[in-house]
Short mmCIF file of C-alpha atoms and ligand atoms in Angstrom, two decimals:
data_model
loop_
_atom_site.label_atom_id
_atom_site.label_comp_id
_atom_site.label_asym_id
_atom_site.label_seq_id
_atom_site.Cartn_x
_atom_site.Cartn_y
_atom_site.Cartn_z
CA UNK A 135 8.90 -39.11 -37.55
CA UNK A 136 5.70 -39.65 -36.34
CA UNK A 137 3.26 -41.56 -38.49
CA UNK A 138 0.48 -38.44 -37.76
CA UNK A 139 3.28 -35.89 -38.59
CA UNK A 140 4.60 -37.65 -41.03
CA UNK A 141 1.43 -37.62 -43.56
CA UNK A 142 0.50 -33.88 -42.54
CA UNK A 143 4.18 -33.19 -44.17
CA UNK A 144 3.39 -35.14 -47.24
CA UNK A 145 -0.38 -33.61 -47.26
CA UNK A 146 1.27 -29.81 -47.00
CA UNK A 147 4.05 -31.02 -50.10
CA UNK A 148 0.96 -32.16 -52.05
CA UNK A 149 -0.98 -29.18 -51.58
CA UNK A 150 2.04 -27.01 -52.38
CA UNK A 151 1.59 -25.03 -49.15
CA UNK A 152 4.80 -23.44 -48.71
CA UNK A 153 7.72 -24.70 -46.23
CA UNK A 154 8.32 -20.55 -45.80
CA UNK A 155 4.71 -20.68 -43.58
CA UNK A 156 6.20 -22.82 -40.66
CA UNK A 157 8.97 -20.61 -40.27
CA UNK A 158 8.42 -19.25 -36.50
CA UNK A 159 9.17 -15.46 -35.65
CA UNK A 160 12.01 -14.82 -33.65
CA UNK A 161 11.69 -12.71 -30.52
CA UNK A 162 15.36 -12.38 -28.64
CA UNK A 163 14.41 -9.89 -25.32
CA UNK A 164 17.67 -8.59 -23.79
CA UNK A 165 17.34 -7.27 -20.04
CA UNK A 166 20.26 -5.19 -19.36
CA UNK A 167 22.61 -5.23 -16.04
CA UNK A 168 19.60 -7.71 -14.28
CA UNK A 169 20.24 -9.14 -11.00
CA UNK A 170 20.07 -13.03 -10.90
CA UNK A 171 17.50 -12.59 -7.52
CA UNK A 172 15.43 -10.46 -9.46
CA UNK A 173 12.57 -12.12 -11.27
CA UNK A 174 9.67 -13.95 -9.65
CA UNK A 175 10.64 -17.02 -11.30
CA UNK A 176 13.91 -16.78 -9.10
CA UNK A 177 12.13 -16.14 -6.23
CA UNK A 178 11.95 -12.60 -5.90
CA UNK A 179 9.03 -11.01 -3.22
CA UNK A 180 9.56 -7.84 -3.08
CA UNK A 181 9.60 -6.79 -7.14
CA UNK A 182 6.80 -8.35 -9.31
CA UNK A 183 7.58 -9.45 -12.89
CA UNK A 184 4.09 -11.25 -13.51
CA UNK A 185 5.10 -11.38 -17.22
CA UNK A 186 8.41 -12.20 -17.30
CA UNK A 187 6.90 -15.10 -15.00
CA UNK A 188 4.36 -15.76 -17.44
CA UNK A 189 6.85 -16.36 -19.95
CA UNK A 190 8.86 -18.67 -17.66
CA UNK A 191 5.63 -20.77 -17.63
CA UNK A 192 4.98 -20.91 -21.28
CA UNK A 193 8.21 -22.52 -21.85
CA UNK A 194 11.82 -23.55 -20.20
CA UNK A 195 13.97 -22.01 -17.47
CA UNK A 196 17.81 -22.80 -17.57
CA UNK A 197 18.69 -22.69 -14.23
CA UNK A 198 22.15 -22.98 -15.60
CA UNK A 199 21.79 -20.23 -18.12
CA UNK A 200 25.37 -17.92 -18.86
CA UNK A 201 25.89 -15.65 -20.83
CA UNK A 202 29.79 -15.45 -22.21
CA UNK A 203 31.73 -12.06 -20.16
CA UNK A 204 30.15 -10.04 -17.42
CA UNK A 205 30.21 -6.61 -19.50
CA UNK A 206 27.50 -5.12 -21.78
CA UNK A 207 29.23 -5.22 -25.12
CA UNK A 208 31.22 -8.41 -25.30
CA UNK A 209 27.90 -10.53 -24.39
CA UNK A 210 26.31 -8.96 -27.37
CA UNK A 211 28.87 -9.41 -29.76
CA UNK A 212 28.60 -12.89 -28.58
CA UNK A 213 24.99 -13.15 -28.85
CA UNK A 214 24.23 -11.40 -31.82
CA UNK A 215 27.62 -13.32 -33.75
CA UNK A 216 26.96 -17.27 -32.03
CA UNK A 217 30.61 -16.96 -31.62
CA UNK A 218 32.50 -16.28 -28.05
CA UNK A 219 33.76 -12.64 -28.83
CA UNK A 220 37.30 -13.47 -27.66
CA UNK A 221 37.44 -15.41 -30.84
CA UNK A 222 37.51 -12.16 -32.95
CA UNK A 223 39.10 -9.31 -30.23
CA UNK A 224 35.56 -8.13 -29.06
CA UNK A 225 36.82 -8.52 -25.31
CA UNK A 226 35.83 -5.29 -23.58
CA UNK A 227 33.52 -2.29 -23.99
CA UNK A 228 34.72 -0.33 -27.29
CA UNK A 229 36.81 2.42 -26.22
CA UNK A 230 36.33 5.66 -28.63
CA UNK A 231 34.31 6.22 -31.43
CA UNK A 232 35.75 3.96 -33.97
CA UNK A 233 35.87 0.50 -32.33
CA UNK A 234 32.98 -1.55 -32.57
CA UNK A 235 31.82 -5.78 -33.58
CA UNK A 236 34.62 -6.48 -36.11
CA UNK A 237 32.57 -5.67 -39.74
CA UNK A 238 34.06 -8.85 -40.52
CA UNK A 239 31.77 -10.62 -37.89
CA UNK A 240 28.02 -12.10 -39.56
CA UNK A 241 25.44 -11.64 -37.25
CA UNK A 242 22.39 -13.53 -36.36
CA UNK A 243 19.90 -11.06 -38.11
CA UNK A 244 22.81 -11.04 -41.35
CA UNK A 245 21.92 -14.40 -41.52
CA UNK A 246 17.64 -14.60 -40.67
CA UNK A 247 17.72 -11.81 -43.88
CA UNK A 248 19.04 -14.33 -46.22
CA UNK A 249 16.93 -16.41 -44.96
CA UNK A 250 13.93 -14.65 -45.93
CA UNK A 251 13.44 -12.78 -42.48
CA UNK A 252 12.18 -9.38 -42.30
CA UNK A 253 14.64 -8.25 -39.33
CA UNK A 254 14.13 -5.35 -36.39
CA UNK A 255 16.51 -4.14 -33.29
CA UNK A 256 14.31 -1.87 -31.16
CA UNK A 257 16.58 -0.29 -27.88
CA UNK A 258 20.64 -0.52 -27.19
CA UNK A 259 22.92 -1.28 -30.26
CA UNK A 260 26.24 -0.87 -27.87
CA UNK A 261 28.74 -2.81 -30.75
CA UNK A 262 29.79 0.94 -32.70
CA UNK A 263 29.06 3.57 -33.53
CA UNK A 264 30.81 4.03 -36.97
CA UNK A 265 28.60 3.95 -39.45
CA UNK A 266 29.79 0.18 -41.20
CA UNK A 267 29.15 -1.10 -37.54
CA UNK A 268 25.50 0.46 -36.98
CA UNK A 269 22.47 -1.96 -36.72
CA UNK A 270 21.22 -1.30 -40.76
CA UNK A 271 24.88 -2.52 -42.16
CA UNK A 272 25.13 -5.60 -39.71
CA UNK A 273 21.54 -6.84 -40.76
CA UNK A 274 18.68 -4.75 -39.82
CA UNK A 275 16.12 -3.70 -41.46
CA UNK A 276 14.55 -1.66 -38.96
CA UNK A 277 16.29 0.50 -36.53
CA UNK A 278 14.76 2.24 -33.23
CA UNK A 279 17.21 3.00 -30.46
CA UNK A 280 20.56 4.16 -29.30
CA UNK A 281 24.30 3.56 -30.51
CA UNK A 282 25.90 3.94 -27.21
CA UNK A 283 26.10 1.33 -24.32
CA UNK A 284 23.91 3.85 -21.99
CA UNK A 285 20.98 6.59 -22.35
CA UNK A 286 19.00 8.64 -20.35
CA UNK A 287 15.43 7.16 -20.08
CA UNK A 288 14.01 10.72 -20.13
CA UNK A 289 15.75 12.80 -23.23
CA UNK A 290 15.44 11.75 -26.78
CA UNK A 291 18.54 13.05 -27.89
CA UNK A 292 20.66 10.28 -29.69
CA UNK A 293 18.15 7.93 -30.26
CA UNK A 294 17.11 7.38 -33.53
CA UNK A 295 15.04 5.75 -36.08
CA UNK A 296 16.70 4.24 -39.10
CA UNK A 297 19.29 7.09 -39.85
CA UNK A 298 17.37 9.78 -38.26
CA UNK A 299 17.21 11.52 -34.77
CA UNK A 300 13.81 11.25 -32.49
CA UNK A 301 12.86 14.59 -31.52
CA UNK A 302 10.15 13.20 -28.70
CA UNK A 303 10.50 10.56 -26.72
CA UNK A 304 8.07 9.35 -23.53
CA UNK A 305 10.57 6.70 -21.62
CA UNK A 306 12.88 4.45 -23.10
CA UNK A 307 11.29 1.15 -21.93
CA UNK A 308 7.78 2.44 -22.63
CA UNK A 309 8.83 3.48 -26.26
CA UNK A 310 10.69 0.44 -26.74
CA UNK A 311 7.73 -2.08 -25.80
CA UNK A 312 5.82 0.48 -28.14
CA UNK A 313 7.86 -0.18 -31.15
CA UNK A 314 8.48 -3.66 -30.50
CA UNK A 315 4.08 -4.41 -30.93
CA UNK A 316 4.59 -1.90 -33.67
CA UNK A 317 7.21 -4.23 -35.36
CA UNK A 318 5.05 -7.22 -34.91
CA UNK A 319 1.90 -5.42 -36.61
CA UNK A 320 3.52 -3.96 -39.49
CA UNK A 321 5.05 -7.45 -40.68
CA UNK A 322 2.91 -10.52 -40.40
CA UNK A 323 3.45 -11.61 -43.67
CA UNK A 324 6.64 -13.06 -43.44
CA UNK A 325 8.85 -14.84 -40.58
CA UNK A 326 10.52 -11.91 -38.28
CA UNK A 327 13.32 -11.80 -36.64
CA UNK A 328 13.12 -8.85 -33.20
CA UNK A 329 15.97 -8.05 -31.07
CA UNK A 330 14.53 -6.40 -28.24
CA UNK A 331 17.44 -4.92 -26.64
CA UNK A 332 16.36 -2.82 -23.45
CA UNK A 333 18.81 -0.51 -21.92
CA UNK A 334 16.79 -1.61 -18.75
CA UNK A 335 17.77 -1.57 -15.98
CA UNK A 336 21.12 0.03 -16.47
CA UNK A 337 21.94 3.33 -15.23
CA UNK A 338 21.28 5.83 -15.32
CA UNK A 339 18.60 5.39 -12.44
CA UNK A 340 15.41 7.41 -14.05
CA UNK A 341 12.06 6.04 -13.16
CA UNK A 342 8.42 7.77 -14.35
CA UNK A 343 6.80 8.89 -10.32
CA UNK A 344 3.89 6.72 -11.47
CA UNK A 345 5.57 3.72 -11.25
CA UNK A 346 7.66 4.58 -7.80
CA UNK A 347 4.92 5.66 -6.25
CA UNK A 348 3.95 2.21 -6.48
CA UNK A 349 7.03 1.29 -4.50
CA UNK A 350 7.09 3.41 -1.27
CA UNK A 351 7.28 0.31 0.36
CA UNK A 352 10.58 -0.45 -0.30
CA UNK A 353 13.09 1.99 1.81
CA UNK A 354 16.04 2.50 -0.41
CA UNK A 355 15.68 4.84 -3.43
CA UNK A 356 18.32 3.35 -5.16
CA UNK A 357 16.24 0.03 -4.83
CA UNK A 358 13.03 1.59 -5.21
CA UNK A 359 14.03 2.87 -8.69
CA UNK A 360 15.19 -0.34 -9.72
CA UNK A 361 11.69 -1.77 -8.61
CA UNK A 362 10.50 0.58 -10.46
CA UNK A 363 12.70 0.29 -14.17
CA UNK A 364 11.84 -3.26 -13.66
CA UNK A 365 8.05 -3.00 -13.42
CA UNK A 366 8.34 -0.69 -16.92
CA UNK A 367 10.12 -3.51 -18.87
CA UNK A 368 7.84 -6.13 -17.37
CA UNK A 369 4.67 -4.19 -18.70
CA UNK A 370 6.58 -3.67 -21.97
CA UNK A 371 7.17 -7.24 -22.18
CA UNK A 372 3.63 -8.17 -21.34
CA UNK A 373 2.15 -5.97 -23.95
CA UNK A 374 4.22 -7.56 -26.46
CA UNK A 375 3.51 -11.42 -25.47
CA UNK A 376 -0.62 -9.81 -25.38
CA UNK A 377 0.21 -8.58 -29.42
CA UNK A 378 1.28 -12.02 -30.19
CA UNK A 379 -1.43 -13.37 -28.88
CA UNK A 380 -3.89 -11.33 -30.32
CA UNK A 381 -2.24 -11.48 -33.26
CA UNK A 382 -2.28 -15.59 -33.37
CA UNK A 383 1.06 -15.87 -33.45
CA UNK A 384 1.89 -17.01 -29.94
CA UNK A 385 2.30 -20.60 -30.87
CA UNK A 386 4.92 -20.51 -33.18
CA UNK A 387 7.12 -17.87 -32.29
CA UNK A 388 10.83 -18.98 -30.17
CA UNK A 389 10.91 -16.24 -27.45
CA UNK A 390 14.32 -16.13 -26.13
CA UNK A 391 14.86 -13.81 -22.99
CA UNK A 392 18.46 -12.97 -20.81
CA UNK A 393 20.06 -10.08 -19.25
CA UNK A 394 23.41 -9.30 -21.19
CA UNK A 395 25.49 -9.46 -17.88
CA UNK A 396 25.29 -9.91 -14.34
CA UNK A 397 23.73 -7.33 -11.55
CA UNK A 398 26.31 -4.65 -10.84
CA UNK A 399 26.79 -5.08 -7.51
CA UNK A 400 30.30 -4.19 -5.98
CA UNK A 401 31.96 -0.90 -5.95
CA UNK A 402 33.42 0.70 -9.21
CA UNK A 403 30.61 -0.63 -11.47
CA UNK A 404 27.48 0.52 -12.46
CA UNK A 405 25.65 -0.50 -9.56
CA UNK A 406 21.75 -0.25 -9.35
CA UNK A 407 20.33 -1.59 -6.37
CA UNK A 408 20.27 -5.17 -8.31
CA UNK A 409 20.87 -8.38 -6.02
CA UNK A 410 22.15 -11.61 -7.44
CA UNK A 411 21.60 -13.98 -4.76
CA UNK A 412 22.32 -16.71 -4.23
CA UNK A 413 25.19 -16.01 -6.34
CA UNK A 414 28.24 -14.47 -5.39
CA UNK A 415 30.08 -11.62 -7.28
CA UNK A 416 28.88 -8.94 -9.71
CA UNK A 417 28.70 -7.52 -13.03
CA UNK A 418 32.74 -6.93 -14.19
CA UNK A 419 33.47 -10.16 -12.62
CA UNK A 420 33.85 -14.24 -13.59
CA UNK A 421 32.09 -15.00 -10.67
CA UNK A 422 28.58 -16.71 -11.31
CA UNK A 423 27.22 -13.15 -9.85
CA UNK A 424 28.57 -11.45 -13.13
CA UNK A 425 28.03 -14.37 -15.83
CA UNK A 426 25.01 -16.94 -14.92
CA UNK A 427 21.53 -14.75 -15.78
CA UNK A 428 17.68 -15.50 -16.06
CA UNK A 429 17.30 -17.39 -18.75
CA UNK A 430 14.35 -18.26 -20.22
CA UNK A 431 13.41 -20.29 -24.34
CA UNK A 432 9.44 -20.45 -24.71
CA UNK A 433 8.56 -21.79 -28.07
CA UNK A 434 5.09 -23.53 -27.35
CA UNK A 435 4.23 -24.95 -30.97
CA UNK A 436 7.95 -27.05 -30.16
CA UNK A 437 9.09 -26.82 -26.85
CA UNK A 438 7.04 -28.26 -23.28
CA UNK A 439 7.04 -25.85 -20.49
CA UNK A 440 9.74 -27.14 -17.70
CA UNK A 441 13.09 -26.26 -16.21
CA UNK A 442 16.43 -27.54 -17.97
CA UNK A 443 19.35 -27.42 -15.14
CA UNK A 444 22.05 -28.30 -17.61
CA UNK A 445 24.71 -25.70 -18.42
CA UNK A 446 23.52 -23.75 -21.22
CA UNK A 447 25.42 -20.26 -22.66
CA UNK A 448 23.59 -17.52 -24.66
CA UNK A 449 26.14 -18.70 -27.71
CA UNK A 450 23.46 -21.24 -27.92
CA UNK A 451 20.68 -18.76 -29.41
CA UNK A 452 22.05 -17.92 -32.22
CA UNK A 453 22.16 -21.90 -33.37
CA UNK A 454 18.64 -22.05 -31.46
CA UNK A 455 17.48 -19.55 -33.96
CA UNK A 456 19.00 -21.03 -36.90
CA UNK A 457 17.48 -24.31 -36.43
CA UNK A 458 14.19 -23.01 -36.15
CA UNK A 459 14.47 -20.80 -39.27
CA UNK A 460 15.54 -24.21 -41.09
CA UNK A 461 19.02 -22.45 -41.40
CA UNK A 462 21.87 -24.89 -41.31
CA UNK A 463 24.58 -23.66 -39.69
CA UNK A 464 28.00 -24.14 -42.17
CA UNK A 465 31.31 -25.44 -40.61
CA UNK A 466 32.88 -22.11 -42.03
CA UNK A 467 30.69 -20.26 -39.81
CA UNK A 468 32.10 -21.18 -36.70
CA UNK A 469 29.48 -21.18 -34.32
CA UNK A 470 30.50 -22.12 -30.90
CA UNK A 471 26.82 -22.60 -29.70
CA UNK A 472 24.66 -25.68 -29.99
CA UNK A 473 20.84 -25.82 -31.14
CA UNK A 474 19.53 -26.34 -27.75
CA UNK A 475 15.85 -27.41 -28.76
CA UNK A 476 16.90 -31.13 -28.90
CA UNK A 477 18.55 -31.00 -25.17
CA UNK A 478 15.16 -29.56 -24.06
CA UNK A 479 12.59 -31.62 -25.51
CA UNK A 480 14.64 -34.85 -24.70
CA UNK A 481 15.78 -35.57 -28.27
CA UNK A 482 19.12 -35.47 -27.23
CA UNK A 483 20.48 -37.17 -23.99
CA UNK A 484 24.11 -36.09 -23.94
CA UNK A 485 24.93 -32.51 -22.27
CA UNK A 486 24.69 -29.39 -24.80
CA UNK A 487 28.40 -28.83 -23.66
CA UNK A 488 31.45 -30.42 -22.31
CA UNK A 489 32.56 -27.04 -20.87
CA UNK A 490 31.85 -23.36 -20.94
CA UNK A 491 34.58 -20.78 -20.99
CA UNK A 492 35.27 -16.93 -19.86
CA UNK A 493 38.36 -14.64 -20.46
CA UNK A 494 38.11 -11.54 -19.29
CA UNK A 495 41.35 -9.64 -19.11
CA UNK A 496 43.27 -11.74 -16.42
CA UNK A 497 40.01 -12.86 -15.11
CA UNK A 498 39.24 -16.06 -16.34
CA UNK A 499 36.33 -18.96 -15.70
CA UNK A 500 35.40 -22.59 -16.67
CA UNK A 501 32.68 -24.73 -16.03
CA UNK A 502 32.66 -28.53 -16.66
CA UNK A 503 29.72 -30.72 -15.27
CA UNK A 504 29.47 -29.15 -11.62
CA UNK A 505 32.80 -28.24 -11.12
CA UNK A 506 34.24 -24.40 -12.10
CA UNK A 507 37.26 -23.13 -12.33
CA UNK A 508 37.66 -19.42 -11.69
CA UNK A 509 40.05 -16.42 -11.36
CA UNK A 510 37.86 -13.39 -10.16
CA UNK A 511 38.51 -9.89 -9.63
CA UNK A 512 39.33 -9.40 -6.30
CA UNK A 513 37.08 -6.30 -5.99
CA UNK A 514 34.24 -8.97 -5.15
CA UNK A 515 36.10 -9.66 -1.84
CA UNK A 516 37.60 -6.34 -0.99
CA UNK A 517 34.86 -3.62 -2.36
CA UNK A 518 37.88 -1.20 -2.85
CA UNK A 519 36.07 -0.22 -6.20
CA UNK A 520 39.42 0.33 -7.67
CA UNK A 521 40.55 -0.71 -11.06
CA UNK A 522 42.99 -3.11 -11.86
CA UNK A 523 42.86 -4.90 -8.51
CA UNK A 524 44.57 -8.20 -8.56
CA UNK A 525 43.00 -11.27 -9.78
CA UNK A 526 42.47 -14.21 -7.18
CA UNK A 527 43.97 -17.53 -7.49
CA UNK A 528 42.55 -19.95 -9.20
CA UNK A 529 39.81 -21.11 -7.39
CA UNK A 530 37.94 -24.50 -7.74
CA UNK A 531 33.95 -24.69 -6.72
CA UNK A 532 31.49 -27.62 -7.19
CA UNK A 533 28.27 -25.63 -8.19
CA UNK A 534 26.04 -28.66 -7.45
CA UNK A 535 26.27 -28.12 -3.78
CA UNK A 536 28.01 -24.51 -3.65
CA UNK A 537 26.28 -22.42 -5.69
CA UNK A 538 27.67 -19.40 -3.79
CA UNK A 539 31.46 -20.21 -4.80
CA UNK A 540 32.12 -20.18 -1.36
CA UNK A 541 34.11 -23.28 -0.37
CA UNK A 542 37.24 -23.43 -2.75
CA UNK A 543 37.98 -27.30 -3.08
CA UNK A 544 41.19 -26.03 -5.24
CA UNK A 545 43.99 -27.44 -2.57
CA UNK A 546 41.95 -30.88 -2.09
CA UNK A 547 41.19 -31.82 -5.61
CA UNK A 548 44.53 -31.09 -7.71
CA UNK A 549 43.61 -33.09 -10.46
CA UNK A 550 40.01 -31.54 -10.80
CA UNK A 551 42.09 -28.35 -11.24
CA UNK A 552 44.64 -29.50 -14.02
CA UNK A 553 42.07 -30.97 -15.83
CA UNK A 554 39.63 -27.72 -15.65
CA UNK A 555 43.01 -25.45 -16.55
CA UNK A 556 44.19 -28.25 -19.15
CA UNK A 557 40.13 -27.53 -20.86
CA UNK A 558 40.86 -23.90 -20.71
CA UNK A 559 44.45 -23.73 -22.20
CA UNK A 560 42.87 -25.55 -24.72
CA UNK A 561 40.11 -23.43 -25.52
CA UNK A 562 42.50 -20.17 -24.89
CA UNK A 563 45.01 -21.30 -27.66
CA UNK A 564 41.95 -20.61 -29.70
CA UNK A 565 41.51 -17.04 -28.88
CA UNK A 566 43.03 -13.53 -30.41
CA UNK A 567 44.70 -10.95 -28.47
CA UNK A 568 41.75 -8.17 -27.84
CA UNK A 569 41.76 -5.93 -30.46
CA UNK A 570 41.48 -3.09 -27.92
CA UNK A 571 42.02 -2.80 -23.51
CA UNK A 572 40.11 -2.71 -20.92
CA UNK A 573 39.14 1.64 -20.56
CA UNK A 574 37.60 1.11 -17.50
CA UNK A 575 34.17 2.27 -19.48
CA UNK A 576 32.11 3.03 -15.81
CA UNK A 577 30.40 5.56 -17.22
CA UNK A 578 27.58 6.24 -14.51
CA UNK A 579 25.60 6.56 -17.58
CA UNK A 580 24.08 10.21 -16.92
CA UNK A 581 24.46 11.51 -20.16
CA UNK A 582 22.17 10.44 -23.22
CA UNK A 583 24.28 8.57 -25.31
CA UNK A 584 24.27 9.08 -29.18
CA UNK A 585 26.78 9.12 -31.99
CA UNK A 586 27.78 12.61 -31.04
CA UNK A 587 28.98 11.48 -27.52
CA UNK A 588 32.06 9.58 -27.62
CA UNK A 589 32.32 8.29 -24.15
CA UNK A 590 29.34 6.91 -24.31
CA UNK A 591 30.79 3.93 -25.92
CA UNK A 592 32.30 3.10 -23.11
CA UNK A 593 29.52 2.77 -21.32
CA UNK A 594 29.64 -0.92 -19.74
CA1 CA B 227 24.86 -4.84 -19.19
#
């Protein structure tokens, strides 16, 4: 400890001021069914996102950031748990109305609450429906948004606040950025905890005219609505970043920000005009296209702007969080993520990880140092669309210098594949069967979603 910092701590124990103060809120922004190409902080010309860029510069991009399965639910059972959802059965999209994030599970906010954390989820719950499984019995004290894994952006049917049903509703992202600054002002007197879950940018495609008509530019509709959804959640998430600051509580609050999954980008998937270049592959798939997302930690009373390149996974919030809250994290917990504040500020030297794992289905993925190890869905290379395609062979890419996955080294390194398979085994003898299949779950998302619909849930 530094000598400075060190009598400041002493000064605030002798005046009594309490620990409680320091506590930072706890912003986690979810973008849904993003395309890796399409931020401005990945490069992106021809869709702005000045404050999603903004919020790149007021902290650290992972340009190694994954999240753990390339469909909607899984990654937030995983997110909200710290825990890769194969450990508990949470594999695929729930199928019917009474599957949902084993009750069994703890989440994040379950765990900020205890902690003395006044706790929110504004937009898509997607992890059940059943009443045990909805956002107030898994830790929330506030509730504004939708059960289902897809809504209409338009109709306000099924989305709710608390318990009951909204009876008008403007559009989704606009209503969502609403109640997020509305969250922030009604509790400033203790530590927060927000999950801002957007159902942006997943189908289905509805876009307010005001905000095409600022795309004409851009020939395809199916783009040009995308543009669009994406411009709404940027303005959403600038108005919320301009209510921290005006609020004074920019400094110390950890801003976390991903998209759950991949851009859907091959046949038989949600697709929505996203691009993921330079990646290859889609949402639905182990290929980085489905898994690696933006990825983005700004905490500016702790953490120097810059870029972190080492492998990082979205399992790593949840410990993030913790640490920040002065939560220790208990063995009997079983997190599988790692506080990744000392990786970024240089505290710690060693990588967060010695490997990251997928399993999804027959599709499987892992990553050690530059090298990956992946069976894909073969949809990626054939754009049949169809359903239980065949998974490829196992195919080895170094990322360093093939970020595409284009050039499989699988036949010329052996050993670099025995020893990646050998890691995953490993990690797979961990696992549990899932506790339900794959249903497919492409709903194009045109109907609202809400408790009432049951294949909404299988939204992806
Ligand atoms: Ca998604």
């Amino acid at each position: 400890m530094k000598p400075l910092f060190a009598l400041l701590a002493s000064l605030l124990a002798i005046t009594g001021l309490s620990h409680a103060a320091d506590k930072p809120n706890i912003l986690l922004i979810v973008g849904d069914d993003m395309g890796y190409a399409d931020v401005g902080f990945h490069g992106c010309k021809d869709i702005p996102t000045p404050n999603l860029d903004a919020l790149a510069k007021s902290g650290v991009r992972f340009s190694s950031g994954y999240v753990t399965g390339p469909y909607c639910s899984p990654t937030r059972a995983a997110l909200l748990t710290g825990r890769y959802q194969n450990r508990f059965g949470h594999e695929f999209n729930p199928g019917g109305a009474t599957t949902g994030m084993p009750v069994g599970e703890t989440t994040i906010a379950d765990r900020l609450k205890s902690a003395g954390y006044v706790t929110g989820l504004v937009g898509k719950w997607h992890l059940g429906n059943q009443e045990a499984m909805q956002p107030q019995k898994r830790g929330f004290d506030e509730f504004f948004g939708f059960l289902g894994g897809a809504h209409s952006y338009f109709e306000s049917r099924g989305i709710l606040r608390g318990t009951t049903p909204v009876t008008e509703l403007d559009y989704t992202t606009d209503a969502f950025g609403r109640e997020a600054v509305s969250f922030i002002d009604r509790h400033q007197a203790k530590p927060w905890f927000l999950y801002l879950a957007f159902n942006a940018v997943h189908t289905p495609m509805h876009a307010t005219d005001e905000r095409l008509a600022k795309f004409s530019g851009i020939a395809d509709k199916q783009r040009r609505t995308y543009a669009a959804m994406m411009l709404a959640m940027d303005e959403a998430i600038g108005k919320v970043r301009r209510k921290l600051a005006d609020a004074g509580l920019e400094q110390n609050t950890l801003v976390f920000f991903i998209s759950d999954n991949g851009g859907p980008t091959m046949p038989g998937v949600t697709v929505n005009g996203s691009r993921n270049e330079p990646l290859r592959g889609s949402k639905r798939t182990t290929l980085e296209g489905g898994v690696r997302v933006p990825f983005l930690v700004s905490w500016p009373a702790r953490v120097k702007p810059g870029v972190y390149d080492q492998p990082v996974n979205q399992i790593d919030l949840s410990a993030t969080a913790l640490a920040a809250a002065g939560v220790e994290a208990k063995p009997e917990w079983k997190l599988d993520g790692v506080d990744l504040v000392p990786f970024i500020t240089g505290a710690a030297r060693e990588n967060p990880h010695d490997a990251l794992y997928w399993r999804f289905g027959a599709q499987m993925a892992v990553r050690s140092g530059d090298y990956k190890l992946v069976r894909y869905d073969t949809n990626a290379d054939t754009g049949t669309g169809k359903r239980n395609q065949p998974v490829s062979a196992a195919k080895l890419y170094n990322l360093a210098n093939d970020i595409g996955e284009t050039k499989d080294l699988a036949a010329a390194e052996p050993d670099k594949v025995k020893e990646l398979q050998a890691k995953w085994d490993a990690w797979n003898s961990t696992n549990v069967k899932p506790l339900w299949g794959d249903g497919g779950g492409d709903s194009d998302g045109k109907e609202p979603g809400g408790p009432q619909r049951k294949r909404k849930q299988n939204a992806e």
